[in-house]
One Martini backbone bead per residue (centre of mass of N, CA, C, O) as a GRO file, in nm:
protein
   95
    1UNK     BB    1   1.676   1.503  -0.356
    2UNK     BB    2   1.372   1.532  -0.209
    3UNK     BB    3   1.172   1.780  -0.175
    4UNK     BB    4   0.917   1.917   0.005
    5UNK     BB    5   0.755   2.028  -0.238
    6UNK     BB    6   0.738   1.750  -0.379
    7UNK     BB    7   0.578   1.605  -0.156
    8UNK     BB    8   0.335   1.792  -0.158
    9UNK     BB    9   0.268   1.754  -0.456
   10UNK     BB   10   0.224   1.449  -0.437
   11UNK     BB   11  -0.007   1.457  -0.233
   12UNK     BB   12  -0.206   1.639  -0.388
   13UNK     BB   13  -0.218   1.473  -0.647
   14UNK     BB   14  -0.315   1.210  -0.520
   15UNK     BB   15  -0.573   1.320  -0.395
   16UNK     BB   16  -0.706   1.418  -0.659
   17UNK     BB   17  -0.704   1.146  -0.806
   18UNK     BB   18  -0.866   0.983  -0.593
   19UNK     BB   19  -1.120   1.165  -0.589
   20UNK     BB   20  -1.182   1.137  -0.890
   21UNK     BB   21  -1.214   0.830  -0.893
   22UNK     BB   22  -1.440   0.820  -0.681
   23UNK     BB   23  -1.641   0.994  -0.840
   24UNK     BB   24  -1.660   0.814  -1.092
   25UNK     BB   25  -1.760   0.565  -0.941
   26UNK     BB   26  -2.012   0.697  -0.820
   27UNK     BB   27  -2.144   0.771  -1.096
   28UNK     BB   28  -2.152   0.474  -1.207
   29UNK     BB   29  -2.210   0.356  -0.887
   30UNK     BB   30  -2.438   0.488  -0.667
   31UNK     BB   31  -2.527   0.206  -0.483
   32UNK     BB   32  -2.197   0.145  -0.432
   33UNK     BB   33  -2.004   0.258  -0.184
   34UNK     BB   34  -1.756   0.051  -0.161
   35UNK     BB   35  -1.612   0.134  -0.439
   36UNK     BB   36  -1.486   0.414  -0.348
   37UNK     BB   37  -1.237   0.270  -0.176
   38UNK     BB   38  -1.040   0.139  -0.382
   39UNK     BB   39  -0.823   0.357  -0.460
   40UNK     BB   40  -0.721   0.405  -0.168
   41UNK     BB   41  -0.639   0.112  -0.105
   42UNK     BB   42  -0.431   0.081  -0.332
   43UNK     BB   43  -0.248   0.320  -0.246
   44UNK     BB   44  -0.184   0.210   0.036
   45UNK     BB   45  -0.055  -0.054  -0.059
   46UNK     BB   46   0.167   0.084  -0.230
   47UNK     BB   47   0.304   0.233   0.008
   48UNK     BB   48   0.388  -0.021   0.160
   49UNK     BB   49   0.562  -0.139  -0.071
   50UNK     BB   50   0.756   0.105  -0.085
   51UNK     BB   51   0.874   0.074   0.197
   52UNK     BB   52   0.987  -0.215   0.158
   53UNK     BB   53   1.164  -0.135  -0.095
   54UNK     BB   54   1.349   0.085   0.056
   55UNK     BB   55   1.534  -0.126   0.211
   56UNK     BB   56   1.711  -0.208  -0.060
   57UNK     BB   57   1.831   0.060  -0.062
   58UNK     BB   58   2.006   0.311  -0.029
   59UNK     BB   59   2.006   0.578   0.166
   60UNK     BB   60   1.892   0.807  -0.022
   61UNK     BB   61   1.689   0.642  -0.191
   62UNK     BB   62   1.532   0.524   0.051
   63UNK     BB   63   1.447   0.796   0.173
   64UNK     BB   64   1.294   0.897  -0.073
   65UNK     BB   65   1.095   0.660  -0.099
   66UNK     BB   66   0.975   0.685   0.188
   67UNK     BB   67   0.869   0.974   0.153
   68UNK     BB   68   0.681   0.907  -0.084
   69UNK     BB   69   0.513   0.689   0.068
   70UNK     BB   70   0.405   0.877   0.286
   71UNK     BB   71   0.261   1.073   0.097
   72UNK     BB   72   0.071   0.861  -0.032
   73UNK     BB   73  -0.052   0.755   0.234
   74UNK     BB   74  -0.176   1.023   0.334
   75UNK     BB   75  -0.350   1.074   0.083
   76UNK     BB   76  -0.513   0.808   0.103
   77UNK     BB   77  -0.631   0.863   0.383
   78UNK     BB   78  -0.774   1.126   0.310
   79UNK     BB   79  -0.949   1.000   0.084
   80UNK     BB   80  -1.080   0.784   0.263
   81UNK     BB   81  -1.220   1.004   0.454
   82UNK     BB   82  -1.358   1.179   0.202
   83UNK     BB   83  -1.553   0.985   0.048
   84UNK     BB   84  -1.827   1.034   0.209
   85UNK     BB   85  -1.865   1.327   0.099
   86UNK     BB   86  -1.974   1.256  -0.174
   87UNK     BB   87  -2.235   1.126  -0.080
   88UNK     BB   88  -2.341   1.360   0.087
   89UNK     BB   89  -2.337   1.585  -0.129
   90UNK     BB   90  -2.506   1.428  -0.361
   91UNK     BB   91  -2.755   1.316  -0.179
   92UNK     BB   92  -2.805   1.551   0.081
   93UNK     BB   93  -2.839   1.804  -0.055
   94UNK     BB   94  -2.945   2.122  -0.093
   95UNK     BB   95  -3.139   2.305  -0.346
   0.00000   0.00000   0.00000
């Protein structure tokens, strides 16, 4: 069974990876803000697919996979909401 600390670690790791990918995309294409949301959207779509795939598994494995998909989904939503902060911080910050 997947422990709660593993789910928290998965969420935090996913959030850090998504924010890093968004930052790298922002640095590569600074005037196309909509590209920053692509990693978070893909992770959210993957979490939906993981939930649907967990219905085909047995009880314990399906519960574990659905817990993991909820953790990835919440991290991707948090990264999706924090992505505009990259633009605000790098573009409008006071020097």
